[in-house]
Coordinates of C-alpha atoms in Angstrom, one line a residue:
M1255 CA 13.3 17.1 -4.1
S1256 CA 10.9 18.9 -6.4
F1257 CA 7.3 20.1 -6.2
S1258 CA 4.2 19.6 -8.4
R1259 CA 1.0 21.7 -8.2
G1260 CA -2.2 19.7 -8.3
L1261 CA -5.5 20.6 -10.0
A1262 CA -6.9 22.1 -6.7
G1263 CA -3.7 24.1 -6.1
S1264 CA -2.2 21.7 -3.6
V1265 CA 1.5 21.1 -3.8
T1266 CA 2.8 17.5 -4.1
R1267 CA 6.4 16.9 -3.1
M1268 CA 8.3 14.8 -5.6
M1269 CA 11.5 12.7 -5.2
K1270 CA 14.1 10.8 -7.2
A1271 CA 13.8 7.1 -7.2
I1272 CA 14.6 4.0 -9.2
R1273 CA 11.6 2.6 -11.1
V1274 CA 11.2 -0.8 -12.7
S1275 CA 8.4 -0.8 -15.4
K1276 CA 9.1 -4.2 -16.8
F1277 CA 11.0 -7.3 -15.6
G1278 CA 14.4 -8.0 -17.1
G1279 CA 18.1 -7.3 -16.8
P1280 CA 19.8 -4.6 -14.9
E1281 CA 19.0 -2.1 -17.7
V1282 CA 15.4 -2.0 -16.6
L1283 CA 16.5 0.0 -13.5
T1284 CA 15.8 3.6 -14.5
V1285 CA 16.0 6.8 -12.5
A1286 CA 12.8 8.9 -12.3
S1287 CA 12.7 12.4 -10.7
D1288 CA 8.9 12.8 -10.6
I1289 CA 7.8 10.2 -8.1
P1290 CA 5.5 11.5 -5.4
I1291 CA 6.9 11.2 -1.9
P1292 CA 4.9 8.5 -0.2
K1293 CA 2.8 9.2 2.9
P1294 CA 3.0 6.9 6.0
G1295 CA 0.0 5.0 7.2
E1296 CA -1.1 5.1 10.8
S1297 CA 1.5 2.6 11.9
Q1298 CA 4.2 3.5 9.4
V1299 CA 7.3 5.7 9.2
L1300 CA 8.4 8.0 6.4
I1301 CA 12.2 7.9 6.2
N1302 CA 14.4 10.4 4.5
T1303 CA 16.7 7.8 3.0
K1304 CA 20.4 8.3 3.0
A1305 CA 21.5 4.9 1.9
A1306 CA 19.9 1.6 0.6
G1307 CA 21.3 -1.9 0.7
V1308 CA 21.6 -4.0 -2.4
N1309 CA 20.8 -7.7 -1.9
P1310 CA 20.8 -10.7 -4.3
V1311 CA 17.0 -11.1 -3.9
D1312 CA 16.6 -7.6 -5.4
T1313 CA 18.0 -9.0 -8.7
Y1314 CA 15.7 -12.0 -8.7
I1315 CA 12.7 -9.8 -8.2
R1316 CA 13.8 -7.4 -10.9
A1317 CA 14.3 -10.3 -13.3
G1318 CA 10.8 -11.6 -12.6
T1319 CA 12.1 -15.0 -11.4
Y1320 CA 11.3 -14.6 -7.7
A1321 CA 8.4 -16.6 -6.2
S1322 CA 6.3 -13.4 -5.6
A1323 CA 6.5 -10.5 -8.1
P1324 CA 5.5 -6.9 -7.2
Q1325 CA 3.0 -5.0 -9.3
L1326 CA 4.7 -2.9 -12.0
P1327 CA 6.0 -0.3 -11.9
Y1328 CA 7.8 -0.5 -8.5
T1329 CA 10.8 0.8 -6.6
P1330 CA 13.3 -2.0 -5.6
G1331 CA 15.0 -2.5 -2.2
S1332 CA 14.2 -3.6 1.4
D1333 CA 17.2 -2.3 3.4
A1334 CA 17.5 1.5 4.1
A1335 CA 18.9 3.9 6.7
G1336 CA 18.1 7.5 7.2
V1337 CA 16.2 10.1 9.3
V1338 CA 12.6 9.9 10.3
E1339 CA 10.7 12.5 8.3
D1340 CA 7.2 11.8 9.5
V1341 CA 5.2 9.1 11.4
G1342 CA 1.7 7.8 11.5
D1343 CA -0.7 8.5 14.4
K1344 CA -0.1 5.1 16.0
V1345 CA 3.7 5.0 15.8
T1346 CA 5.3 4.9 19.2
K1347 CA 8.8 3.3 18.5
V1348 CA 10.4 6.3 16.8
K1349 CA 9.8 10.0 16.3
K1350 CA 10.6 12.6 13.7
G1351 CA 14.4 13.3 13.6
D1352 CA 15.5 9.9 14.8
R1353 CA 18.3 8.0 13.0
V1354 CA 16.9 4.7 11.9
F1355 CA 17.4 1.6 9.7
T1356 CA 14.7 -0.6 8.3
V1357 CA 14.7 -4.2 7.1
R1358 CA 11.5 -4.2 5.2
T1359 CA 10.3 -1.2 3.3
V1360 CA 6.8 -0.8 2.0
S1361 CA 7.5 1.5 -0.9
G1362 CA 11.1 0.4 -1.9
S1363 CA 14.4 1.7 -0.6
Y1364 CA 16.2 2.8 -3.9
A1365 CA 14.6 6.2 -3.4
A1366 CA 15.2 9.5 -1.6
Y1367 CA 12.2 8.7 0.7
T1368 CA 10.7 5.4 1.8
V1369 CA 7.9 4.1 4.0
A1370 CA 8.3 1.3 6.4
N1371 CA 6.1 -0.3 9.1
Q1372 CA 7.2 0.7 12.6
H1373 CA 7.8 -3.0 13.6
A1374 CA 10.4 -3.2 10.8
T1375 CA 12.1 0.0 11.8
F1376 CA 14.9 0.2 14.4
P1377 CA 17.2 2.9 16.0
L1378 CA 20.5 3.3 14.3
H1379 CA 23.3 3.7 16.8
D1380 CA 25.4 6.9 16.5
S1381 CA 28.6 4.8 16.0
L1382 CA 27.3 3.6 12.6
S1383 CA 27.1 5.6 9.4
Y1384 CA 24.0 5.6 7.3
G1385 CA 25.8 3.4 4.8
Q1386 CA 26.5 0.9 7.6
G1387 CA 22.9 1.2 8.7
A1388 CA 21.7 0.2 5.2
A1389 CA 24.1 -2.8 5.5
V1390 CA 22.5 -4.1 8.6
G1391 CA 19.0 -5.2 7.6
I1392 CA 18.8 -8.4 5.5
P1393 CA 22.4 -9.6 6.2
Y1394 CA 22.3 -9.4 10.0
F1395 CA 18.6 -10.5 10.3
T1396 CA 19.1 -13.4 7.9
A1397 CA 22.3 -14.5 9.7
Y1398 CA 20.6 -14.3 13.1
R1399 CA 17.5 -16.1 11.8
A1400 CA 19.7 -18.9 10.4
L1401 CA 22.0 -19.3 13.3
I1402 CA 19.8 -18.6 16.3
L1403 CA 16.1 -18.9 15.5
R1404 CA 16.3 -21.8 13.0
G1405 CA 19.7 -23.3 13.8
N1406 CA 19.3 -23.1 17.6
A1407 CA 23.1 -22.6 17.9
K1408 CA 24.5 -22.8 21.4
A1409 CA 28.0 -22.4 22.8
P1410 CA 30.4 -24.0 22.5
E1411 CA 29.2 -25.5 19.2
T1412 CA 31.2 -25.1 16.0
V1413 CA 29.8 -23.3 13.0
L1414 CA 31.1 -23.3 9.5
I1415 CA 30.2 -20.3 7.5
H1416 CA 30.6 -21.4 3.9
G1417 CA 31.2 -18.2 1.9
A1418 CA 31.9 -15.9 4.8
S1419 CA 33.2 -12.9 3.1
G1420 CA 29.9 -11.6 1.8
A1421 CA 27.5 -9.4 3.8
V1422 CA 25.5 -12.3 5.4
G1423 CA 28.6 -14.3 6.1
L1424 CA 30.4 -11.5 7.8
A1425 CA 27.3 -10.8 9.9
G1426 CA 27.2 -14.5 10.8
C1427 CA 30.8 -14.4 11.9
Q1428 CA 30.1 -11.4 14.2
I1429 CA 26.9 -12.9 15.7
A1430 CA 28.5 -16.3 16.2
R1431 CA 31.5 -14.8 18.1
A1432 CA 29.2 -12.7 20.2
R1433 CA 27.4 -16.0 21.1
N1434 CA 30.6 -17.7 22.1
L1435 CA 30.6 -20.2 19.2
H1436 CA 33.7 -21.6 17.6
V1437 CA 33.7 -20.0 14.1
I1438 CA 35.2 -21.5 10.9
G1439 CA 34.9 -19.4 7.7
T1440 CA 35.7 -19.8 4.1
A1441 CA 36.4 -17.3 1.3
G1442 CA 37.6 -17.5 -2.3
T1443 CA 40.4 -14.9 -2.2
T1444 CA 43.3 -14.0 0.1
E1445 CA 41.8 -10.6 0.8
G1446 CA 38.4 -12.2 1.6
M1447 CA 40.0 -14.7 4.0
E1448 CA 41.7 -11.9 5.9
L1449 CA 38.4 -10.0 6.1
V1450 CA 36.7 -13.1 7.5
K1451 CA 39.4 -13.5 10.1
Q1452 CA 39.2 -9.8 11.1
N1453 CA 35.4 -10.2 11.7
G1454 CA 35.7 -13.1 14.1
A1455 CA 36.5 -16.4 12.5
H1456 CA 38.9 -18.5 14.5
K1457 CA 40.0 -20.4 11.4
V1458 CA 39.7 -19.5 7.7
F1459 CA 40.0 -21.7 4.6
N1460 CA 40.0 -21.0 0.9
H1461 CA 37.1 -22.8 -0.7
K1462 CA 38.7 -22.6 -4.1
E1463 CA 41.6 -24.8 -3.0
K1464 CA 41.5 -28.5 -3.7
G1465 CA 41.2 -30.5 -0.4
Y1466 CA 39.9 -27.6 1.7
V1467 CA 37.0 -29.8 3.0
E1468 CA 39.6 -32.3 4.4
K1469 CA 41.5 -29.4 5.9
I1470 CA 38.4 -28.3 7.8
M1471 CA 37.8 -31.8 9.0
A1472 CA 41.4 -32.0 10.2
A1473 CA 41.0 -28.6 12.0
T1474 CA 38.1 -30.0 14.0
N1475 CA 40.2 -33.1 15.0
G1476 CA 38.1 -35.2 12.7
E1477 CA 34.9 -34.4 14.6
G1478 CA 33.3 -32.0 12.0
V1479 CA 31.0 -29.1 12.7
D1480 CA 27.6 -28.6 14.4
I1481 CA 26.1 -26.0 12.0
V1482 CA 26.8 -24.8 8.5
L1483 CA 25.6 -21.5 7.2
E1484 CA 25.5 -22.3 3.5
M1485 CA 25.4 -19.5 0.9
L1486 CA 25.7 -21.6 -2.3
A1487 CA 24.0 -24.9 -1.6
N1488 CA 24.0 -26.1 -5.3
I1489 CA 27.8 -26.2 -5.1
N1490 CA 28.5 -27.1 -1.5
L1491 CA 25.6 -29.2 0.0
Q1492 CA 27.2 -32.6 -0.6
S1493 CA 30.5 -31.6 1.0
D1494 CA 28.6 -30.0 3.9
L1495 CA 27.0 -33.3 4.6
T1496 CA 30.4 -35.0 5.0
L1497 CA 31.4 -32.4 7.6
M1498 CA 28.4 -32.9 9.9
K1499 CA 28.6 -33.9 13.6
K1500 CA 25.8 -36.0 15.0
H1501 CA 22.6 -34.0 14.9
G1502 CA 24.3 -31.4 12.8
R1503 CA 22.3 -28.7 10.9
I1504 CA 22.9 -27.3 7.5
M1505 CA 21.2 -23.9 7.1
V1506 CA 20.5 -23.2 3.4
I1507 CA 20.6 -19.4 3.0
G1508 CA 21.6 -19.2 -0.7
N1509 CA 21.2 -21.4 -3.8
R1510 CA 21.4 -20.9 -7.5
G1511 CA 20.6 -24.3 -9.1
N1512 CA 20.0 -28.0 -8.6
V1513 CA 22.3 -30.3 -6.7
E1514 CA 22.7 -34.1 -6.3
I1515 CA 23.3 -35.4 -2.8
N1516 CA 23.5 -38.7 -1.0
P1517 CA 20.7 -38.7 1.5
R1518 CA 22.3 -41.6 3.4
L1519 CA 24.8 -39.1 4.8
T1520 CA 22.0 -37.6 6.8
M1521 CA 20.9 -40.9 8.3
G1522 CA 23.8 -42.1 10.5
K1523 CA 24.3 -38.7 12.1
E1524 CA 20.6 -37.7 12.0
S1525 CA 21.7 -34.4 10.4
S1526 CA 19.2 -31.9 9.1
I1527 CA 19.1 -29.7 6.0
I1528 CA 17.0 -26.6 6.9
G1529 CA 15.9 -23.8 4.5
V1530 CA 16.1 -20.2 5.7
M1531 CA 14.0 -17.4 4.3
F1532 CA 14.1 -14.0 6.0
G1533 CA 10.8 -13.1 4.4
N1534 CA 9.0 -15.7 6.5
S1535 CA 9.9 -13.7 9.7
S1536 CA 6.9 -12.9 11.9
M1537 CA 6.4 -9.6 13.7
A1538 CA 7.5 -11.2 16.9
E1539 CA 10.6 -12.6 15.3
L1540 CA 11.5 -9.2 13.7
E1541 CA 11.2 -7.6 17.2
E1542 CA 13.5 -10.4 18.7
M1543 CA 16.1 -10.0 16.0
G1544 CA 15.9 -6.2 16.1
A1545 CA 16.5 -6.2 19.9
A1546 CA 19.5 -8.5 19.5
I1547 CA 21.1 -6.5 16.7
T1548 CA 20.5 -3.1 18.3
A1549 CA 22.0 -4.5 21.5
G1550 CA 25.0 -5.6 19.4
M1551 CA 25.4 -2.1 18.1
E1552 CA 25.5 -0.8 21.7
A1553 CA 28.0 -3.5 22.7
G1554 CA 30.1 -2.7 19.6
W1555 CA 30.2 -6.0 17.9
V1556 CA 27.8 -5.1 15.0
K1557 CA 30.3 -3.7 12.5
P1558 CA 28.9 -3.8 9.0
V1559 CA 31.5 -4.0 6.2
I1560 CA 30.8 -1.9 3.1
N1561 CA 32.5 -3.2 -0.1
K1562 CA 31.4 -0.5 -2.6
E1563 CA 29.0 2.5 -2.8
Y1564 CA 27.0 3.5 -5.9
S1565 CA 24.8 6.4 -6.9
L1566 CA 21.2 5.9 -7.8
E1567 CA 22.2 6.2 -11.5
E1568 CA 24.7 3.3 -11.0
A1569 CA 22.0 0.9 -9.6
P1570 CA 22.3 -1.3 -12.8
L1571 CA 26.0 -1.7 -12.2
A1572 CA 25.3 -2.6 -8.5
H1573 CA 23.0 -5.3 -9.7
R1574 CA 25.5 -6.7 -12.1
D1575 CA 28.3 -6.6 -9.5
I1576 CA 26.3 -8.4 -6.8
I1577 CA 25.6 -11.4 -9.0
S1578 CA 28.9 -11.6 -11.0
N1579 CA 31.3 -10.8 -8.2
T1580 CA 33.3 -13.9 -7.5
G1581 CA 35.2 -12.5 -4.5
A1582 CA 32.6 -11.0 -2.1
K1583 CA 34.0 -8.5 0.4
G1584 CA 31.0 -7.1 2.3
K1585 CA 27.9 -5.2 1.4
L1586 CA 27.0 -3.1 -1.7
I1587 CA 25.3 0.2 -0.9
I1588 CA 23.4 2.8 -3.0
K1589 CA 23.7 6.4 -1.8
T1590 CA 20.2 7.6 -2.4
Q1591 CA 20.9 11.3 -2.0

């Protein structure tokens, strides 16, 4: 942190942060050391950020291909964990000095300090590190939204988590087991398969092996699954439809292109394809998800898995890795200080 003296003699505290001044590839992520520390509004929290989570959506926004683009220049990132530095006059949920995580920053999380609304800020349990706290936000809230709020999953249903070794998939495994669901996961490497099993899956299959869909069907005694959490719909949607039980639900969490499907497969079983977008969460839904996840921290089943940590200067590498990595193994984290 540095200081800058204003025209009237006032001192402005400065911080280091990633700034994006034009949309483009990972190289547009640049480190700036002269960014004023933001001030919280009346219902906002200023967090001394210790770690920020890297999510695929961060790369879409940076590239300028996302549905809504921020005004340039901006600081990327939604997930963060750290210590409350200051609060607005109407903040009642947290206080200065509290360990917290946030799922939706106002000023961007790839920075030494970030501002978040209090309804998107939650206590970070002492059992979790700041890095783990930064791995909670979008992965766990997205998985909960898909599985519980939109998918309406209930025990003893069977859920297939297609691409379960990534951050959202592992969160889905933990949530599903906590909800007494039968969990089937897939991964593309032996290491990833073992990680999925360690995080709650009853059965795990390699989605790069020929015939794995038939093996999943056999593992369910030919009945199929009730719910699919789908991370790559443009590759897997057609096969997901063949695995559905009657009234089954496919929750589309991730997609990177077009896909051709046979809609007739939805008819006989009256199955549904449901899109999931964390950004659509209302304040009430954020509070519900936050209560469930913080309770999971206290119960001990929320255990975020960190794959790799980066410095602020390595943010471009983190963006390359999250898109090009073909064997996901948990969450990518940026150490902001």
